[in-house]
Amino acid sequence: MPGLLRGVARTAVVAGTASAVAGRVQRRQAEKFAGRDANIAAQQQAAYDEQTQQQAPPPPEAAPPAAAPASSVDVVEQLKGLAELKQQGILTEEEFAAQKAKILGM
């Protein structure tokens, strides 16, 4: 019986030691990967910020010049197109009036 008890005790010590070592290794790896992941995330954010900064349109310096008056032929063609859209039911009366006012510069 003493040999059996000694074997069980030895197994418990070995298992406990293995569990403690595995837990320590796992924590170290988690810390290592967390630091690496944080660095990668910071680099990606910096690249994204740089890219969006490059793509941002420059702020307007002054009001854009007024649009040149369209020729009467263009205005007539645009109005005809709007009327067709209204007849087809694509534009409502309010939308038609708003677009007509925009074309005529009202």
Short mmCIF file of C-alpha atoms in Angstrom, two decimals, residues 4-105:
data_model
loop_
_atom_site.label_atom_id
_atom_site.label_comp_id
_atom_site.label_asym_id
_atom_site.label_seq_id
_atom_site.Cartn_x
_atom_site.Cartn_y
_atom_site.Cartn_z
CA LEU A 4 0.66 2.73 -4.27
CA LEU A 5 0.27 5.90 -2.19
CA ARG A 6 3.73 7.07 -3.24
CA GLY A 7 2.85 6.50 -6.93
CA VAL A 8 -0.40 8.44 -6.64
CA ALA A 9 1.39 11.30 -4.85
CA ARG A 10 4.12 11.40 -7.51
CA THR A 11 1.50 11.48 -10.28
CA ALA A 12 -0.32 14.35 -8.56
CA VAL A 13 2.90 16.36 -8.23
CA VAL A 14 3.85 15.76 -11.87
CA ALA A 15 0.36 16.67 -13.08
CA GLY A 16 0.27 19.82 -10.92
CA THR A 17 3.69 20.92 -12.12
CA ALA A 18 2.75 20.31 -15.76
CA SER A 19 -0.45 22.29 -15.32
CA ALA A 20 1.40 25.22 -13.72
CA VAL A 21 4.05 25.26 -16.46
CA ALA A 22 1.43 25.06 -19.21
CA GLY A 23 -0.50 27.95 -17.64
CA ARG A 24 2.64 30.09 -17.41
CA VAL A 25 3.57 29.35 -21.03
CA GLN A 26 0.05 30.18 -22.15
CA ARG A 27 0.09 33.54 -20.31
CA ARG A 28 3.47 34.47 -21.81
CA GLN A 29 2.26 33.64 -25.31
CA ALA A 30 -0.94 35.62 -24.77
CA GLU A 31 1.06 38.67 -23.64
CA LYS A 32 3.44 38.31 -26.58
CA PHE A 33 0.65 38.01 -29.13
CA ALA A 34 -1.36 40.82 -27.53
CA GLY A 35 1.61 43.17 -27.95
CA ARG A 36 2.14 42.04 -31.52
CA ASP A 37 -1.55 42.45 -32.32
CA ALA A 38 -1.54 45.95 -30.82
CA ASN A 39 1.43 46.93 -33.01
CA ILE A 40 -0.27 45.55 -36.12
CA ALA A 41 -3.50 47.39 -35.29
CA ALA A 42 -1.59 50.65 -34.77
CA GLN A 43 0.20 50.25 -38.11
CA GLN A 44 -3.07 49.53 -39.92
CA GLN A 45 -4.74 52.54 -38.32
CA ALA A 46 -1.81 54.78 -39.31
CA ALA A 47 -1.96 53.50 -42.90
CA TYR A 48 -5.72 54.07 -42.99
CA ASP A 49 -5.37 57.60 -41.60
CA GLU A 50 -2.68 58.39 -44.16
CA GLN A 51 -4.77 57.03 -47.01
CA THR A 52 -7.90 58.96 -46.03
CA GLN A 53 -5.85 62.11 -45.61
CA GLN A 54 -4.50 61.74 -49.14
CA GLN A 55 -7.96 61.11 -50.58
CA ALA A 56 -9.66 64.01 -48.82
CA PRO A 57 -10.60 66.75 -51.26
CA PRO A 58 -8.94 70.11 -50.64
CA PRO A 59 -11.15 72.60 -48.84
CA PRO A 60 -12.81 75.12 -51.13
CA GLU A 61 -10.94 78.40 -51.17
CA ALA A 62 -13.74 80.56 -52.50
CA ALA A 63 -17.28 80.18 -53.70
CA PRO A 64 -17.42 78.47 -57.08
CA PRO A 65 -18.18 80.76 -59.99
CA ALA A 66 -21.77 80.94 -61.10
CA ALA A 67 -22.64 78.49 -63.83
CA ALA A 68 -22.66 79.90 -67.30
CA PRO A 69 -26.15 80.17 -68.75
CA ALA A 70 -26.97 77.13 -70.85
CA SER A 71 -27.87 77.61 -74.47
CA SER A 72 -31.57 77.70 -75.24
CA VAL A 73 -31.34 74.42 -77.17
CA ASP A 74 -29.93 72.62 -74.09
CA VAL A 75 -32.63 74.10 -71.86
CA VAL A 76 -35.38 73.00 -74.24
CA GLU A 77 -33.94 69.47 -74.46
CA GLN A 78 -33.67 69.21 -70.70
CA LEU A 79 -37.24 70.39 -70.23
CA LYS A 80 -38.46 67.87 -72.82
CA GLY A 81 -36.63 65.11 -70.97
CA LEU A 82 -38.20 66.17 -67.67
CA ALA A 83 -41.65 66.26 -69.25
CA GLU A 84 -41.18 62.71 -70.55
CA LEU A 85 -40.11 61.51 -67.11
CA LYS A 86 -43.19 63.15 -65.60
CA GLN A 87 -45.49 61.55 -68.19
CA GLN A 88 -43.99 58.12 -67.46
CA GLY A 89 -44.71 58.63 -63.77
CA ILE A 90 -41.05 58.64 -62.77
CA LEU A 91 -41.18 62.22 -61.48
CA THR A 92 -43.88 63.69 -59.27
CA GLU A 93 -45.31 67.15 -59.89
CA GLU A 94 -43.16 68.59 -57.09
CA GLU A 95 -39.97 66.97 -58.39
CA PHE A 96 -40.75 68.18 -61.90
CA ALA A 97 -41.30 71.75 -60.66
CA ALA A 98 -38.06 71.69 -58.64
CA GLN A 99 -35.97 70.41 -61.57
CA LYS A 100 -37.63 72.87 -63.96
CA ALA A 101 -36.81 75.77 -61.63
CA LYS A 102 -33.21 74.56 -61.40
CA ILE A 103 -32.84 74.37 -65.18
CA LEU A 104 -34.43 77.76 -65.73
CA GLY A 105 -32.31 79.28 -62.96
#
